[in-house]
Amino acid sequence: MKRALVSVSDKTGLVEFVQGLVDCGYEIISTGGTKKALEAAGIHPIGISDVTGFPEIMDGRVKTLHPKVHGALLCVRSNPDHVRQLQELGIEYIDLVCVNLYPFKETVLKPGVTHEEIIENIDIGGPSMLRSASKNYQSIPVLCDPKDYDKVLEEIRENHETTLETRERLAAKVFRHTARYDAMIADYLTKKTHEEFPESMTITFDKVQDLRYGENPHQKAAFYKGMNPQYSLANATQLHGKELSYNNIQDGNAAIEILKDFEGQFAAVGVKHMNPCGVGIGENIEAAWDKAYEADSISIFGGIVALNAKVEKGLAEKLSKIFLEIIIAPDFSEEALEILARKKNIRLMKLDTSLSVSSALKYTNVNDGLLVQEMDQHIINEEDLKCVTNRKPTEEEIKQLLFGWKVVKHVKSNAIVLVKNDMTVGVGAGQMNRVGAAKIAIEQAGEKAKGSVLASDAFFPMPDTVQEAIKAGVTAIIQPGGSIKDQLSIDECNEHGIAMVFTGVRHFKH
């Protein structure tokens, strides 16, 4: 008679699977809560202590860490010496392992959980059994995921055993599963000890979905979420439309990152190719959208819109008049949903914009490497500004300068943003020189450049950007300062009555 060792925390599909094994002639070995659940269902497994001849000790911390378990799992059955040792020691084979682990992630996320409770939910015996059996996958199928129960039962019923291909696939999944589990524990303890950049870094992500393709149709892609997605598209609910694409997710993420900097205000953000094409704030969300749309009604076509307040009927009617890929908002009224859902392909995403950003680190992959840095969450307030010109900015100019500073942070460098009346009027993104970015922003703004303010993500190495701003009618400038030629730009501003403030902080975005 073959024997299966079953010890699971997640009991989804457990009884049906184990009953199927029993019907196929398997004897069941089990532990603790799993054994009780099986007994309650009328299945009578052998207790682990009856196999080991040793009681569970230390509140169950030690129960399966025994040679009669791991010898049975690690024995290479084609090795006569291994088989002889098993026989001499009275150890019987274990032919199938079904184990999943203590809910460490769920425990960490519980409100008010104590450190002691978290530590008690570090599983030791489970990973050990999974690893031992998976090392010996040539002989033993190992299951850590209830989704695999049906496939394994089907093969056992048809062939009295699983295929080598299935066992190999299950073993690979187990080692991913235990690596993920250890990564979560390492992450928790590393954060507890305040090590931001340890000597090695293992991060883990769970698949959300396969994507139709990547940036281009010839590239395969998938979307994964982190261990604790909060303010993330991975935590959004899709209410309508096609599946998200790779580029949709990139653009959507860029949009909600910008939106986060406008908490406490009604804000609307339009994004195209990961750059803001229009940002507006207003006395309500509809007014904010009107400004974001007016900022660049051409580029928003086929773009992404993110809003930080509920979409009602009036706003939905405006949004429905243009082609948009995605609309992200905290909620949609029934009328708004009905109006927008008339468009078959538009993606409507519900995301709580009040959620906190779950990670203070940003990861960027490079060839065979990973760059890790703190998220750029630096905030500038009015008292942080240093006026360096003879003319000080007016109260209204300060308001617009701070608005522009929030936006330029999210524009690809070199970046210049023109702002007027609580909306962007010109965005110059990703240029090889700063004056080139300024010219693009000014050209886009047209007549709206007159009376606008200018935000630059980094200092001016030459006064040429200021000169372009003056010709366009810009009245005030915000920039980090710090160039060895700052005085040239200051002098240019003073000569033409322009106010300029320094932040002392730059916002490069590569």
mmCIF file with all atom_site columns, C-alpha atoms in Angstrom, residues 20 33 72 86 90 123 141 147 149 178 185 197 221 225 259 297 304 312 385 422 458 492 500:
data_model
loop_
_atom_site.group_PDB
_atom_site.id
_atom_site.type_symbol
_atom_site.label_atom_id
_atom_site.label_alt_id
_atom_site.label_comp_id
_atom_site.label_asym_id
_atom_site.label_entity_id
_atom_site.label_seq_id
_atom_site.pdbx_PDB_ins_code
_atom_site.Cartn_x
_atom_site.Cartn_y
_atom_site.Cartn_z
_atom_site.occupancy
_atom_site.B_iso_or_equiv
_atom_site.pdbx_formal_charge
_atom_site.auth_seq_id
_atom_site.auth_comp_id
_atom_site.auth_asym_id
_atom_site.auth_atom_id
_atom_site.pdbx_PDB_model_num
ATOM 1  C CA . GLY A 1 20  ? -9.537  10.377 -3.880  1.00 0.00 ? 20  GLY A CA 1
ATOM 2  C CA . GLY A 1 33  ? -5.333  20.250 12.518  1.00 0.00 ? 33  GLY A CA 1
ATOM 3  C CA . ALA A 1 72  ? 11.427  8.029  3.797   1.00 0.00 ? 72  ALA A CA 1
ATOM 4  C CA . LEU A 1 86  ? 15.671  1.983  5.187   1.00 0.00 ? 86  LEU A CA 1
ATOM 5  C CA . GLY A 1 90  ? 12.300  -0.080 9.777   1.00 0.00 ? 90  GLY A CA 1
ATOM 6  C CA . ASP A 1 123 ? 6.980   27.165 9.445   1.00 0.00 ? 123 ASP A CA 1
ATOM 7  C CA . PRO A 1 141 ? 5.030   13.819 -6.321  1.00 0.00 ? 141 PRO A CA 1
ATOM 8  C CA . LYS A 1 147 ? -4.835  23.846 -7.821  1.00 0.00 ? 147 LYS A CA 1
ATOM 9  C CA . TYR A 1 149 ? -4.936  18.258 -6.765  1.00 0.00 ? 149 TYR A CA 1
ATOM 10 C CA . THR A 1 178 ? 9.552   27.822 -0.316  1.00 0.00 ? 178 THR A CA 1
ATOM 11 C CA . ILE A 1 185 ? 10.342  36.094 6.359   1.00 0.00 ? 185 ILE A CA 1
ATOM 12 C CA . PHE A 1 197 ? 20.189  47.812 1.503   1.00 0.00 ? 197 PHE A CA 1
ATOM 13 C CA . ALA A 1 221 ? 4.847   39.486 -20.720 1.00 0.00 ? 221 ALA A CA 1
ATOM 14 C CA . LYS A 1 225 ? 2.184   41.943 -7.633  1.00 0.00 ? 225 LYS A CA 1
ATOM 15 C CA . LEU A 1 259 ? -2.246  61.592 -8.434  1.00 0.00 ? 259 LEU A CA 1
ATOM 16 C CA . SER A 1 297 ? -6.811  67.853 -25.658 1.00 0.00 ? 297 SER A CA 1
ATOM 17 C CA . ILE A 1 304 ? -4.939  57.091 -19.321 1.00 0.00 ? 304 ILE A CA 1
ATOM 18 C CA . GLU A 1 312 ? -20.679 60.892 -11.413 1.00 0.00 ? 312 GLU A CA 1
ATOM 19 C CA . LEU A 1 385 ? 11.401  77.855 -0.995  1.00 0.00 ? 385 LEU A CA 1
ATOM 20 C CA . ASP A 1 422 ? -4.219  75.263 -11.614 1.00 0.00 ? 422 ASP A CA 1
ATOM 21 C CA . ALA A 1 458 ? 17.028  70.267 -12.299 1.00 0.00 ? 458 ALA A CA 1
ATOM 22 C CA . GLU A 1 492 ? 18.542  87.407 -16.309 1.00 0.00 ? 492 GLU A CA 1
ATOM 23 C CA . MET A 1 500 ? 12.699  82.759 -9.188  1.00 0.00 ? 500 MET A CA 1
#
